[in-house]
Each structure stands twice: as structure tokens, then as C-alpha cells.
């Protein structure tokens, strides 16, 4: 029997998971998946200069990969960014056992820095009823997005910026998916850092307020 699950790329979620889609207010939530890595330190420095906060959905294995990665995770929390769970190994949850789903969530939570949120982003935006149950048991809230940057598909910061700008819901809330790390450690994510340097001033100049995901949720 084929597995059934919900796949989310952008826009409204058919299952009603939080995406930010349609929320009033000219606001932007920058969300970063698959870190932390060396680029995360640079990204945090740039965001401090720009005066904006973001939401980082971290992979447990990435946190434990090196002392620098661990420090990046801790620094994100210390600087006032929101930190959330993105599983321990970036497993494709609909294809693993219910026991493994729980382990992925718990092991990642154990590696997150002190003060981490109870927010969760599913790898690849894919969930099923078993994931729902595991999250509910742990008090975790799934968070998706309504604008994708496709930064994983290019090394060109300008292309990342143009993709985001073309996907914005004008005058409304935008939850933007970006990546400060690579689950397979094959991609240089500094392009995302450079894109943020360009993107944030553009949006600030257009009157957008930058917020974290908890600031959008009731």
C-alpha cells in the first residue's frame, strides 16, 4: 500500500498547519532550515547589523557536528532569535516508523539550546497522521511557510532575492523559507547570507516589519 502524506511547498496548507498565508499586517518572518553550520555565524552577524530577528529550525545532527555549530545554535538563542526543531537527522518522516518519528523529535529537542521554542518544521514540508500524533504528544506545533526562496537550487544571491520578491503577498504577512545549512552538507549556504544582505534593506524600505514566528501566533 502506498504511503499517504501531505506535501507542502508554499501557500495555504490543506491540513490547516500554520503557514502565515493570508494573515493581515505588512510583516516578514525569515525562517531558516537545515542549520546550524559555519554560514550560520555569518548570517547571525549580518542580521545583527540589519537589526532583524529570525526563526531557525535546526537539525540535531548539525548541532553536534562541530563546536562551531553548537556555538552557532547557542548564539542564535542568545541573540533573541527563535529556535525550533527540524528533527535529528532530517529524516523523511512519512517513510519511517512511528517509533523513529518520536526519536527524531526527542533527540533533536535534547540538542537544541536552552530556551528553544516548541515549534517544529517537518523536513521537506511532509507530514502524516503519525507525525501529527507525535507532535501533539510532545506539545510541538508544526510551522510551514507561504513564500519559498528556492535558495537550495542556486548559488546566485540575486536570484534568491528575486524569487522571494516575486512570491511575496503584497501588504500581508510573509513566512519565507530559507536555508542556513544543508542536510547533506553538499551546498555552500553563504549565498543565502549574501541574499539576506540585499533582501532585508529592500523590504525595510518598503515598510515591512520583521518578526519571529511566535510573534505571529496567537
Tab-separated table of C-alpha atoms in Angstrom:
chain	number	residue	atom	x	y	z
A	1	UNK	CA	0.000	0.000	0.000
A	2	UNK	CA	1.464	3.408	-0.942
A	3	UNK	CA	2.092	5.856	1.865
A	4	UNK	CA	-0.134	8.907	2.088
A	5	UNK	CA	1.025	12.251	3.425
A	6	UNK	CA	0.730	15.972	2.946
A	7	UNK	CA	3.486	17.728	0.996
A	8	UNK	CA	3.797	21.478	1.381
A	9	UNK	CA	5.814	23.805	-0.824
A	10	UNK	CA	4.208	27.216	-0.361
A	11	UNK	CA	0.872	28.865	0.247
A	12	UNK	CA	-2.063	27.648	2.311
A	13	UNK	CA	-1.780	24.215	3.898
A	14	UNK	CA	-4.629	21.781	3.085
A	15	UNK	CA	-4.418	20.390	6.637
A	16	UNK	CA	-4.556	23.778	8.318
A	17	UNK	CA	-0.953	23.812	9.549
A	18	UNK	CA	0.426	27.275	10.256
A	19	UNK	CA	1.852	28.917	7.136
A	20	UNK	CA	1.232	32.626	7.659
A	21	UNK	CA	-0.850	32.636	4.497
A	22	UNK	CA	-3.426	35.438	4.456
A	23	UNK	CA	-2.517	36.942	7.831
A	24	UNK	CA	-3.013	40.719	7.898
A	25	UNK	CA	-0.157	43.085	8.534
A	26	UNK	CA	2.813	44.024	6.415
A	27	UNK	CA	5.193	41.623	8.142
A	28	UNK	CA	8.020	39.263	7.209
A	29	UNK	CA	9.188	36.215	9.143
A	30	UNK	CA	12.554	34.963	7.930
A	31	UNK	CA	12.812	31.235	8.664
A	32	UNK	CA	15.958	29.170	8.175
A	33	UNK	CA	16.129	25.383	7.907
A	34	UNK	CA	18.853	22.699	7.978
A	35	UNK	CA	21.456	24.501	10.097
A	36	UNK	CA	23.433	25.345	12.009
A	37	UNK	CA	26.709	25.400	10.098
A	38	UNK	CA	29.629	27.784	9.569
A	39	UNK	CA	27.444	30.094	7.483
A	40	UNK	CA	25.056	30.494	10.422
A	41	UNK	CA	27.618	32.531	12.354
A	42	UNK	CA	27.993	34.931	9.409
A	43	UNK	CA	24.241	35.083	8.971
A	44	UNK	CA	23.676	35.968	12.619
A	45	UNK	CA	26.280	38.735	12.381
A	46	UNK	CA	24.581	40.228	9.320
A	47	UNK	CA	21.154	40.060	10.930
A	48	UNK	CA	22.506	41.874	13.982
A	49	UNK	CA	23.803	44.657	11.727
A	50	UNK	CA	20.432	44.858	9.998
A	51	UNK	CA	18.502	44.784	13.273
A	52	UNK	CA	16.224	41.843	12.426
A	53	UNK	CA	15.410	38.549	14.111
A	54	UNK	CA	14.538	35.225	12.513
A	55	UNK	CA	13.352	31.713	13.275
A	56	UNK	CA	15.850	28.863	12.932
A	57	UNK	CA	14.662	25.273	12.544
A	58	UNK	CA	17.736	23.247	13.441
A	59	UNK	CA	18.795	19.662	12.757
A	60	UNK	CA	20.178	17.881	15.803
A	61	UNK	CA	22.962	16.200	13.846
A	62	UNK	CA	24.060	19.577	12.527
A	63	UNK	CA	24.288	20.983	16.048
A	64	UNK	CA	26.503	18.096	17.164
A	65	UNK	CA	28.698	18.188	14.047
A	66	UNK	CA	31.277	20.591	15.486
A	67	UNK	CA	31.940	23.008	18.363
A	68	UNK	CA	31.336	25.908	15.960
A	69	UNK	CA	27.916	24.559	15.025
A	70	UNK	CA	26.999	24.110	18.678
A	71	UNK	CA	28.095	27.669	19.356
A	72	UNK	CA	26.035	28.929	16.409
A	73	UNK	CA	22.929	27.275	17.851
A	74	UNK	CA	23.549	28.786	21.272
A	75	UNK	CA	24.320	32.203	19.791
A	76	UNK	CA	21.066	32.263	17.823
A	77	UNK	CA	19.123	31.768	21.039
A	78	UNK	CA	21.253	34.251	22.992
A	79	UNK	CA	20.685	36.952	20.367
A	80	UNK	CA	16.911	36.614	20.629
A	81	UNK	CA	16.156	34.553	17.540
A	82	UNK	CA	13.551	31.818	17.782
A	83	UNK	CA	14.973	28.280	17.591
A	84	UNK	CA	12.851	25.266	16.657
A	85	UNK	CA	13.016	21.532	15.965
A	86	UNK	CA	13.754	20.172	12.469
A	87	UNK	CA	14.374	16.531	13.538
A	88	UNK	CA	17.639	14.876	14.465
A	89	UNK	CA	18.692	13.620	11.024
A	90	UNK	CA	16.327	15.350	8.550
A	91	UNK	CA	14.523	12.035	8.044
A	92	UNK	CA	11.637	11.870	5.574
A	93	UNK	CA	9.088	11.228	8.303
A	94	UNK	CA	6.234	9.637	6.293
A	95	UNK	CA	8.551	6.755	5.367
A	96	UNK	CA	9.866	5.896	8.850
A	97	UNK	CA	8.237	4.079	11.753
A	98	UNK	CA	6.165	5.806	14.420
A	99	UNK	CA	8.902	4.952	16.923
A	100	UNK	CA	11.526	6.585	14.711
A	101	UNK	CA	9.390	9.719	14.363
A	102	UNK	CA	9.339	10.100	18.132
A	103	UNK	CA	13.079	9.509	18.350
A	104	UNK	CA	13.771	12.117	15.671
A	105	UNK	CA	11.776	14.705	17.608
A	106	UNK	CA	13.114	13.854	21.053
A	107	UNK	CA	16.771	13.596	20.099
A	108	UNK	CA	16.647	16.937	18.310
A	109	UNK	CA	14.889	18.602	21.240
A	110	UNK	CA	17.640	17.346	23.527
A	111	UNK	CA	20.289	19.073	21.402
A	112	UNK	CA	18.550	22.432	20.995
A	113	UNK	CA	19.907	25.326	23.078
A	114	UNK	CA	18.275	26.427	26.303
A	115	UNK	CA	15.156	28.471	25.701
A	116	UNK	CA	14.282	26.812	22.380
A	117	UNK	CA	10.678	27.088	21.252
A	118	UNK	CA	8.103	24.308	20.922
A	119	UNK	CA	7.885	24.904	17.166
A	120	UNK	CA	8.608	22.237	14.564
A	121	UNK	CA	9.197	22.274	10.840
A	122	UNK	CA	8.892	18.959	9.005
A	123	UNK	CA	11.733	18.040	6.636
A	124	UNK	CA	10.607	18.694	3.058
A	125	UNK	CA	7.333	20.037	4.449
A	126	UNK	CA	5.965	16.477	4.613
A	127	UNK	CA	3.739	15.131	7.389
A	128	UNK	CA	1.135	12.453	8.055
A	129	UNK	CA	-1.250	11.487	10.857
A	130	UNK	CA	1.505	9.711	12.803
A	131	UNK	CA	3.607	12.882	12.796
A	132	UNK	CA	0.572	14.854	13.944
A	133	UNK	CA	0.128	12.459	16.867
A	134	UNK	CA	3.807	12.572	17.840
A	135	UNK	CA	3.808	16.371	17.804
A	136	UNK	CA	0.622	16.591	19.866
A	137	UNK	CA	2.069	14.210	22.449
A	138	UNK	CA	5.109	16.482	22.845
A	139	UNK	CA	3.318	19.805	22.647
A	140	UNK	CA	5.090	20.752	19.419
A	141	UNK	CA	3.449	22.994	16.821
A	142	UNK	CA	4.166	22.474	13.099
A	143	UNK	CA	5.133	25.565	11.105
A	144	UNK	CA	5.272	25.729	7.311
A	145	UNK	CA	5.623	28.798	5.057
A	146	UNK	CA	3.908	30.789	2.321
A	147	UNK	CA	6.941	32.054	0.376
A	148	UNK	CA	9.801	29.874	-0.819
A	149	UNK	CA	13.234	31.243	-1.714
A	150	UNK	CA	14.468	28.185	-3.611
A	151	UNK	CA	17.894	29.080	-2.251
A	152	UNK	CA	18.803	25.384	-2.283
A	153	UNK	CA	18.660	25.447	-6.104
A	154	UNK	CA	21.086	28.301	-6.864
A	155	UNK	CA	24.406	29.863	-5.885
A	156	UNK	CA	23.264	33.300	-7.058
A	157	UNK	CA	22.154	35.605	-4.198
A	158	UNK	CA	20.355	37.896	-6.631
A	159	UNK	CA	18.243	35.027	-7.905
A	160	UNK	CA	17.297	34.131	-4.337
A	161	UNK	CA	16.204	37.714	-3.729
A	162	UNK	CA	14.186	37.926	-6.955
A	163	UNK	CA	12.443	34.610	-6.234
A	164	UNK	CA	11.399	35.843	-2.801
A	165	UNK	CA	10.216	39.239	-4.026
A	166	UNK	CA	8.148	37.654	-6.778
A	167	UNK	CA	6.469	35.361	-4.257
A	168	UNK	CA	5.504	37.954	-1.643
A	169	UNK	CA	1.880	38.550	-0.723
A	170	UNK	CA	1.910	42.325	-1.043
A	171	UNK	CA	0.884	44.135	2.111
A	172	UNK	CA	0.265	40.905	4.050
A	173	UNK	CA	2.315	38.591	6.266
A	174	UNK	CA	5.006	36.523	4.565
A	175	UNK	CA	6.703	33.496	6.126
A	176	UNK	CA	9.787	32.942	3.987
A	177	UNK	CA	11.587	29.603	3.701
A	178	UNK	CA	15.391	29.868	3.516
A	179	UNK	CA	18.268	27.553	4.417
A	180	UNK	CA	21.320	28.425	6.504
A	181	UNK	CA	22.561	24.840	6.258
A	182	UNK	CA	22.398	21.773	4.050
A	183	UNK	CA	21.193	18.475	5.485
A	184	UNK	CA	23.575	16.630	3.155
A	185	UNK	CA	26.452	19.083	3.667
A	186	UNK	CA	26.909	19.486	-0.075
A	187	UNK	CA	25.793	23.087	-0.611
A	188	UNK	CA	27.591	26.307	0.257
A	189	UNK	CA	24.929	28.343	2.048
A	190	UNK	CA	26.830	31.625	2.015
A	191	UNK	CA	24.689	32.619	-0.990
A	192	UNK	CA	21.762	32.809	1.415
A	193	UNK	CA	23.767	35.060	3.737
A	194	UNK	CA	24.534	37.436	0.858
A	195	UNK	CA	20.899	37.361	-0.245
A	196	UNK	CA	19.790	38.492	3.218
A	197	UNK	CA	22.140	41.493	2.995
A	198	UNK	CA	20.223	42.643	-0.094
A	199	UNK	CA	16.717	41.462	0.761
A	200	UNK	CA	16.280	42.968	4.209
A	201	UNK	CA	17.007	46.616	3.234
A	202	UNK	CA	14.645	46.279	0.260
A	203	UNK	CA	11.811	45.058	2.473
A	204	UNK	CA	12.583	47.556	5.221
A	205	UNK	CA	12.438	50.309	2.624
A	206	UNK	CA	9.021	49.032	1.574
A	207	UNK	CA	7.703	49.282	5.122
A	208	UNK	CA	7.756	45.635	6.165
A	209	UNK	CA	8.149	44.737	9.833
A	210	UNK	CA	10.407	41.760	10.618
A	211	UNK	CA	9.063	39.305	13.176
A	212	UNK	CA	9.693	35.805	14.510
A	213	UNK	CA	7.119	33.037	14.181
A	214	UNK	CA	5.958	33.276	17.834
A	215	UNK	CA	5.109	36.924	17.230
A	216	UNK	CA	2.652	35.811	14.533
A	217	UNK	CA	0.916	33.094	16.507
A	218	UNK	CA	-1.983	33.689	18.913
